[in-house]
PDB file of C-alpha atoms in Angstrom:
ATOM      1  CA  UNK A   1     111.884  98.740 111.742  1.00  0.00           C
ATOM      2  CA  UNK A   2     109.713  98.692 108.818  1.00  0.00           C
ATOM      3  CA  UNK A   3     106.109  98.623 110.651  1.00  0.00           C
ATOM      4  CA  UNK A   4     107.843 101.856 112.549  1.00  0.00           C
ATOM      5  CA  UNK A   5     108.485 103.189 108.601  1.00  0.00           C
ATOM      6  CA  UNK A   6     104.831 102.549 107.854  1.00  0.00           C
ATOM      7  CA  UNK A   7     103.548 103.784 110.870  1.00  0.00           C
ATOM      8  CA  UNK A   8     105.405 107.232 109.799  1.00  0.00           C
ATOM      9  CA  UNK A   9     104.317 106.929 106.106  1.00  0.00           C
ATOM     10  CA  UNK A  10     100.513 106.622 107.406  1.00  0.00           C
ATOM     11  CA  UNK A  11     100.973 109.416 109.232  1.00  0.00           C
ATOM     12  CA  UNK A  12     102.199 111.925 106.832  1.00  0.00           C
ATOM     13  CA  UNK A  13      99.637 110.422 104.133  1.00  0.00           C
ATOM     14  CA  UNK A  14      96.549 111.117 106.046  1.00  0.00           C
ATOM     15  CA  UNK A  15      98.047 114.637 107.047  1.00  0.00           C
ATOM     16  CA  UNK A  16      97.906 115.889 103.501  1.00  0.00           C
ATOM     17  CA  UNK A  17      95.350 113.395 101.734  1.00  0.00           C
ATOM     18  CA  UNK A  18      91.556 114.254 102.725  1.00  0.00           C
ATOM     19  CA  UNK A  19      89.511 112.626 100.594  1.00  0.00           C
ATOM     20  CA  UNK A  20      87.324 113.627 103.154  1.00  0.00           C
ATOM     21  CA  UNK A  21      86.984 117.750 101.863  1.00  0.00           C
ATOM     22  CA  UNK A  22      84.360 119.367 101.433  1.00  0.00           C
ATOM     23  CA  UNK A  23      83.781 122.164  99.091  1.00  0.00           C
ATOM     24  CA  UNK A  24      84.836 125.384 101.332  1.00  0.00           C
ATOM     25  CA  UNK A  25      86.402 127.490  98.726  1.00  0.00           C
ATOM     26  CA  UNK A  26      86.926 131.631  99.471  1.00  0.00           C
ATOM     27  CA  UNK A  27      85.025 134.145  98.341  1.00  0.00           C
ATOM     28  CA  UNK A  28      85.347 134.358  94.530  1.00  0.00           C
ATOM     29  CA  UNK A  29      85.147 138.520  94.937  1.00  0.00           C
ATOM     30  CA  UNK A  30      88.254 138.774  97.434  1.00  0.00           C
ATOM     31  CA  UNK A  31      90.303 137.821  94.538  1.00  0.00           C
ATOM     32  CA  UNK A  32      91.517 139.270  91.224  1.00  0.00           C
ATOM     33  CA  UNK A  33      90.527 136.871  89.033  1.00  0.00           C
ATOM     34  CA  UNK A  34      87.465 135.064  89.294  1.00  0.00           C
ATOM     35  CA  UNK A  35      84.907 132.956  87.093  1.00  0.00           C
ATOM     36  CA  UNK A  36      81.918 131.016  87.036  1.00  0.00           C
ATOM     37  CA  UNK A  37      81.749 127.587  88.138  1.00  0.00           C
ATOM     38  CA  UNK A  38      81.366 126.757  84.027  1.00  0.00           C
ATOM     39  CA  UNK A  39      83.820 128.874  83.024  1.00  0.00           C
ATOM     40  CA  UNK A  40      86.464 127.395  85.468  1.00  0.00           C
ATOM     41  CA  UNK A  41      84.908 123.714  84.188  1.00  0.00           C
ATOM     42  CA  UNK A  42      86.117 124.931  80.597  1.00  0.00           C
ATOM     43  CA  UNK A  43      89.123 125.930  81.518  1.00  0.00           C
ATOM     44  CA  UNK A  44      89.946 123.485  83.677  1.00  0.00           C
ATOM     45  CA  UNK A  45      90.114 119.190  83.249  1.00  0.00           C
ATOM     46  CA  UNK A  46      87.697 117.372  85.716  1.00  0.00           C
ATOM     47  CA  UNK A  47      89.946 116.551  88.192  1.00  0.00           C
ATOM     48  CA  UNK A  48      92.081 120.165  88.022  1.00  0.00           C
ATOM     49  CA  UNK A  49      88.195 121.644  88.431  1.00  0.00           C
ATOM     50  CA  UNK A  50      87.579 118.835  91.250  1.00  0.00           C
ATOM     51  CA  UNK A  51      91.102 120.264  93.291  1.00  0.00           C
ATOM     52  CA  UNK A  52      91.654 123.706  92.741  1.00  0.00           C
ATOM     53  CA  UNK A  53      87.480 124.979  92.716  1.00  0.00           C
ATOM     54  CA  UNK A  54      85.912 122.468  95.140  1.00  0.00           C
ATOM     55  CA  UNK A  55      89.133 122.075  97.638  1.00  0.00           C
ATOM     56  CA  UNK A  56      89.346 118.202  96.768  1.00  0.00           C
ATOM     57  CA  UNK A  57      92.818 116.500  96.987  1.00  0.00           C
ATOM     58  CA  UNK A  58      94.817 114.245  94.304  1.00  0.00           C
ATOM     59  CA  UNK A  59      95.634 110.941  95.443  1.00  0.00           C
ATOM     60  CA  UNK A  60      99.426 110.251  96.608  1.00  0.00           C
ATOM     61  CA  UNK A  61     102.562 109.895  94.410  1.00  0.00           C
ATOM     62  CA  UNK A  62      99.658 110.275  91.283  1.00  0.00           C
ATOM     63  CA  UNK A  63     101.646 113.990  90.274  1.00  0.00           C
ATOM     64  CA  UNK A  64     104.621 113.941  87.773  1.00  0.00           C
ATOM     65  CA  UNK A  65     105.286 116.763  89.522  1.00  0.00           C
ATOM     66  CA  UNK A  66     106.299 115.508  92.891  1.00  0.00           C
ATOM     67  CA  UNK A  67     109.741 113.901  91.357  1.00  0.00           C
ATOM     68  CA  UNK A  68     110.769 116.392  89.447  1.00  0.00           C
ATOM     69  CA  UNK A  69     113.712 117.918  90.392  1.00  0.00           C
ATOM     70  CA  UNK A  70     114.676 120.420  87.243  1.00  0.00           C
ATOM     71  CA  UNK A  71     115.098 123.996  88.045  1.00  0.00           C
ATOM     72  CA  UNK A  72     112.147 126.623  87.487  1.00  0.00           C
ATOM     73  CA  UNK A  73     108.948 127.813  89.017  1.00  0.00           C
ATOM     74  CA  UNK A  74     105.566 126.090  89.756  1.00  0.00           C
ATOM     75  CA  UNK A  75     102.628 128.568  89.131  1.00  0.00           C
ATOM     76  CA  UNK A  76      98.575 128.227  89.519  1.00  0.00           C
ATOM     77  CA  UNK A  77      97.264 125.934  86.780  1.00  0.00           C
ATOM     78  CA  UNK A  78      94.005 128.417  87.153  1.00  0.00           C
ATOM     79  CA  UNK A  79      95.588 131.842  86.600  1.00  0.00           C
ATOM     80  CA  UNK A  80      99.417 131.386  86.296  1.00  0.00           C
ATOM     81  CA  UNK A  81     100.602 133.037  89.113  1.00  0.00           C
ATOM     82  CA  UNK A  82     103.937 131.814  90.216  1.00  0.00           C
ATOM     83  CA  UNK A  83     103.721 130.312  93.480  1.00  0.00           C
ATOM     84  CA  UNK A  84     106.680 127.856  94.570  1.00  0.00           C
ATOM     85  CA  UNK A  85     110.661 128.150  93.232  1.00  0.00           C
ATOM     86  CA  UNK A  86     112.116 124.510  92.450  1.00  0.00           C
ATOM     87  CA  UNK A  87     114.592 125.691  94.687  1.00  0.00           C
ATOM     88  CA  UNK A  88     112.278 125.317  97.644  1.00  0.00           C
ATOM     89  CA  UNK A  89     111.128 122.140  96.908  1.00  0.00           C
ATOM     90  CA  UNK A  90     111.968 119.170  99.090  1.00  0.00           C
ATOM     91  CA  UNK A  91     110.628 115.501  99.038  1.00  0.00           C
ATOM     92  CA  UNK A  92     108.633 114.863 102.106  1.00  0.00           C
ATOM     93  CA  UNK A  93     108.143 111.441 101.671  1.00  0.00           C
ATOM     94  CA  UNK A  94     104.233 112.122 101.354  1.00  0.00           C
ATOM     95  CA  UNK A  95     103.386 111.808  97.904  1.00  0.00           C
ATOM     96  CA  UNK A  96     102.826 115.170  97.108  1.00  0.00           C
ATOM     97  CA  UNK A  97     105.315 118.351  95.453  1.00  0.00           C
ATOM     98  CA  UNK A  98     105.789 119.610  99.011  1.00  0.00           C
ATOM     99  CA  UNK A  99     108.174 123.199  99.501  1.00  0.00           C
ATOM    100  CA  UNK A 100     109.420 124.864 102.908  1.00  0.00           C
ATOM    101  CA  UNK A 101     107.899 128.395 101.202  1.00  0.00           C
ATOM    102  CA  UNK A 102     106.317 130.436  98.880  1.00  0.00           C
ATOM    103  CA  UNK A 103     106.455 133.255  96.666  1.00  0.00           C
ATOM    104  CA  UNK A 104     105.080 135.742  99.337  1.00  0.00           C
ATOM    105  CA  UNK A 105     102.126 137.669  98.899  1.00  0.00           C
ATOM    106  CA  UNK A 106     100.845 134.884  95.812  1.00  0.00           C
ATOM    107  CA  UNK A 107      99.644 132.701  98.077  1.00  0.00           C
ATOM    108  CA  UNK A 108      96.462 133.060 100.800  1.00  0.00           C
ATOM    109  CA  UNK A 109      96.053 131.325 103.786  1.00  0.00           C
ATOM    110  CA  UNK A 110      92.478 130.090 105.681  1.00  0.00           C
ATOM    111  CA  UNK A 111      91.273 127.866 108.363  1.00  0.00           C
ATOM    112  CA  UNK A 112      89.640 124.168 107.483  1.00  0.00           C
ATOM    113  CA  UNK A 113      88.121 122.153 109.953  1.00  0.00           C
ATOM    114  CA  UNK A 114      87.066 119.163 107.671  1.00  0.00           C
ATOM    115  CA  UNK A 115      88.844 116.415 109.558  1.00  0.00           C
ATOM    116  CA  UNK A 116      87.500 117.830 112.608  1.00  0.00           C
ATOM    117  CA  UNK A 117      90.561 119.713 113.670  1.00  0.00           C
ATOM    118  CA  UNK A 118      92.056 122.965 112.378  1.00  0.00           C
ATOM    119  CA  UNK A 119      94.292 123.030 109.567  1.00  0.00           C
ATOM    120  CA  UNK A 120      96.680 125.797 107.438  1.00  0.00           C
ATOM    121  CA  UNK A 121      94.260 125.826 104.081  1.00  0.00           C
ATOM    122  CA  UNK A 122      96.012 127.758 101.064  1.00  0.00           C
ATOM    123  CA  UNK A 123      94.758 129.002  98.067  1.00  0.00           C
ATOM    124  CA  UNK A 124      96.504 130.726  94.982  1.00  0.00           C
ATOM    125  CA  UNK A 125      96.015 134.974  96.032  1.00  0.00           C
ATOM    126  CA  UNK A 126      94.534 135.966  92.764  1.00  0.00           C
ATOM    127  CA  UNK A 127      91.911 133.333  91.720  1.00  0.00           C
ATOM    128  CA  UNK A 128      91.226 131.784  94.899  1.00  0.00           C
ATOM    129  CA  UNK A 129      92.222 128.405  93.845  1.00  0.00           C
ATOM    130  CA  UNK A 130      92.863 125.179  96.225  1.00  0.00           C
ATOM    131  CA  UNK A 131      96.652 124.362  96.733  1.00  0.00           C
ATOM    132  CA  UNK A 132      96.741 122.318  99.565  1.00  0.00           C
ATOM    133  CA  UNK A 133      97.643 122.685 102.959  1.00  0.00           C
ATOM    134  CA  UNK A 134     100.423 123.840 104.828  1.00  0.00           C
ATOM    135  CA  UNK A 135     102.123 121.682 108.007  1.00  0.00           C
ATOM    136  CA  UNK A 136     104.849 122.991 110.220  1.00  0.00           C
ATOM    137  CA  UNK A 137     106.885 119.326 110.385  1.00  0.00           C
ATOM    138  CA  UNK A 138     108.844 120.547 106.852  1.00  0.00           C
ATOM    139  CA  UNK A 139     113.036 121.183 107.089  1.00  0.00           C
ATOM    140  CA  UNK A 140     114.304 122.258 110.351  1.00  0.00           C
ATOM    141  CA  UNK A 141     117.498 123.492 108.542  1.00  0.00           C
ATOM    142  CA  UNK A 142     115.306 126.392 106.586  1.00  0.00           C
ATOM    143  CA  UNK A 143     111.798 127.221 107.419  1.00  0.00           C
ATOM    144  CA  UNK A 144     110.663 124.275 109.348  1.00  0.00           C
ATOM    145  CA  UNK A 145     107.156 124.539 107.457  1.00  0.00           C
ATOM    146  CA  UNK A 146     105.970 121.620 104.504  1.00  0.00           C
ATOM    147  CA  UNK A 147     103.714 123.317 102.318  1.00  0.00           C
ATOM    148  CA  UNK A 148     101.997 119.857 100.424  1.00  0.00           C
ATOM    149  CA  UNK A 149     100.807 120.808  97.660  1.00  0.00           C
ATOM    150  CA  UNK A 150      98.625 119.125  94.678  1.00  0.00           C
ATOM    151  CA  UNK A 151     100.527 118.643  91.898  1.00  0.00           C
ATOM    152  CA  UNK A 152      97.214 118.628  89.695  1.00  0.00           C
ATOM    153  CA  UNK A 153      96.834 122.674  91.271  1.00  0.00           C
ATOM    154  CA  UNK A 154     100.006 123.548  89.364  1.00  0.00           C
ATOM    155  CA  UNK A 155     101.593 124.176  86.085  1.00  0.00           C
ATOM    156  CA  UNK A 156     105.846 123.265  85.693  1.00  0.00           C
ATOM    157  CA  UNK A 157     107.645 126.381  83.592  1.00  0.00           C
ATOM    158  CA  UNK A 158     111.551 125.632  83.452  1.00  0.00           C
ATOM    159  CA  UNK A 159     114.039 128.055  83.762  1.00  0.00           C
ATOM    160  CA  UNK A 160     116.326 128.354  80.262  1.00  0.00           C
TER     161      UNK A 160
END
């Protein structure tokens, strides 16, 4: 029973973690907001830069973020634009804040192929920034999608 509980714990962690990224960010001009690589570095700490401007990914279970369970909205630590409701937050199991949807129309969508197969890339809609990806093996019971998400990428407000 528990190599079968590994097995499944391997798989979801390589689904979302790819240390193996490379840079592939958007086009800077298709989006509202955009910067210089050293503004962005001023802005933003080294490993915020290293995740949300050269599409790298946060190690697993490192993000305050994926256990918190307090109601409010998760928005783009680069520009904050809301992205994710608390209320659509679930815990996958894979180390990362994962959610079953987003706020529509805040969040793009693109095509990686840096594992070597295809995968759902998203990015924050107005300053182009790495999220994460986005799997289809999330809740059956609402969406059936697992957006995983790097904590690092976003910034906690709480509803009052």
């Amino acid at each position: 029973m528990s190599k079968i509980i590994m097995a499944l714990a391997l798989i979801f962690f390589f689904n979302c973690n790819s240390t193996a990224q490379k840079a592939s960010k958007p086009e800077a001009e298709t989006y509202k907001i955009t910067k210089t690589e050293a503004e962005w570095k001023i802005q933003l700490s080294a490993k915020e830069f290293y995740v949300l401007r050269q599409a790298g990914t946060e190690r697993a279970f490192s993000s305050p973020l994926n256990k918190n369970e307090v109601d409010g909205i998760y928005v783009c630590k680069g520009c904050n634009t809301p992205l994710f409701k608390s209320g659509h937050k679930f815990d996958s199991g894979t180390g990362w804040p994962s959610f079953d949807r987003e706020i529509k129309g805040n969040v793009s969508f693109s095509t990686d192929y840096d594992l070597g197969y295809a995968r759902t890339e998203e990015h924050c809609a107005t300053c182009g920034g790495h999220l994460g990806h986005v799997f289809n093996d999330g809740p059956k019971n609402t969406t059936g999608m697992r957006h995983c998400i790097n904590g690092v990428a976003l910034k906690f407000i709480p509803s009052y």
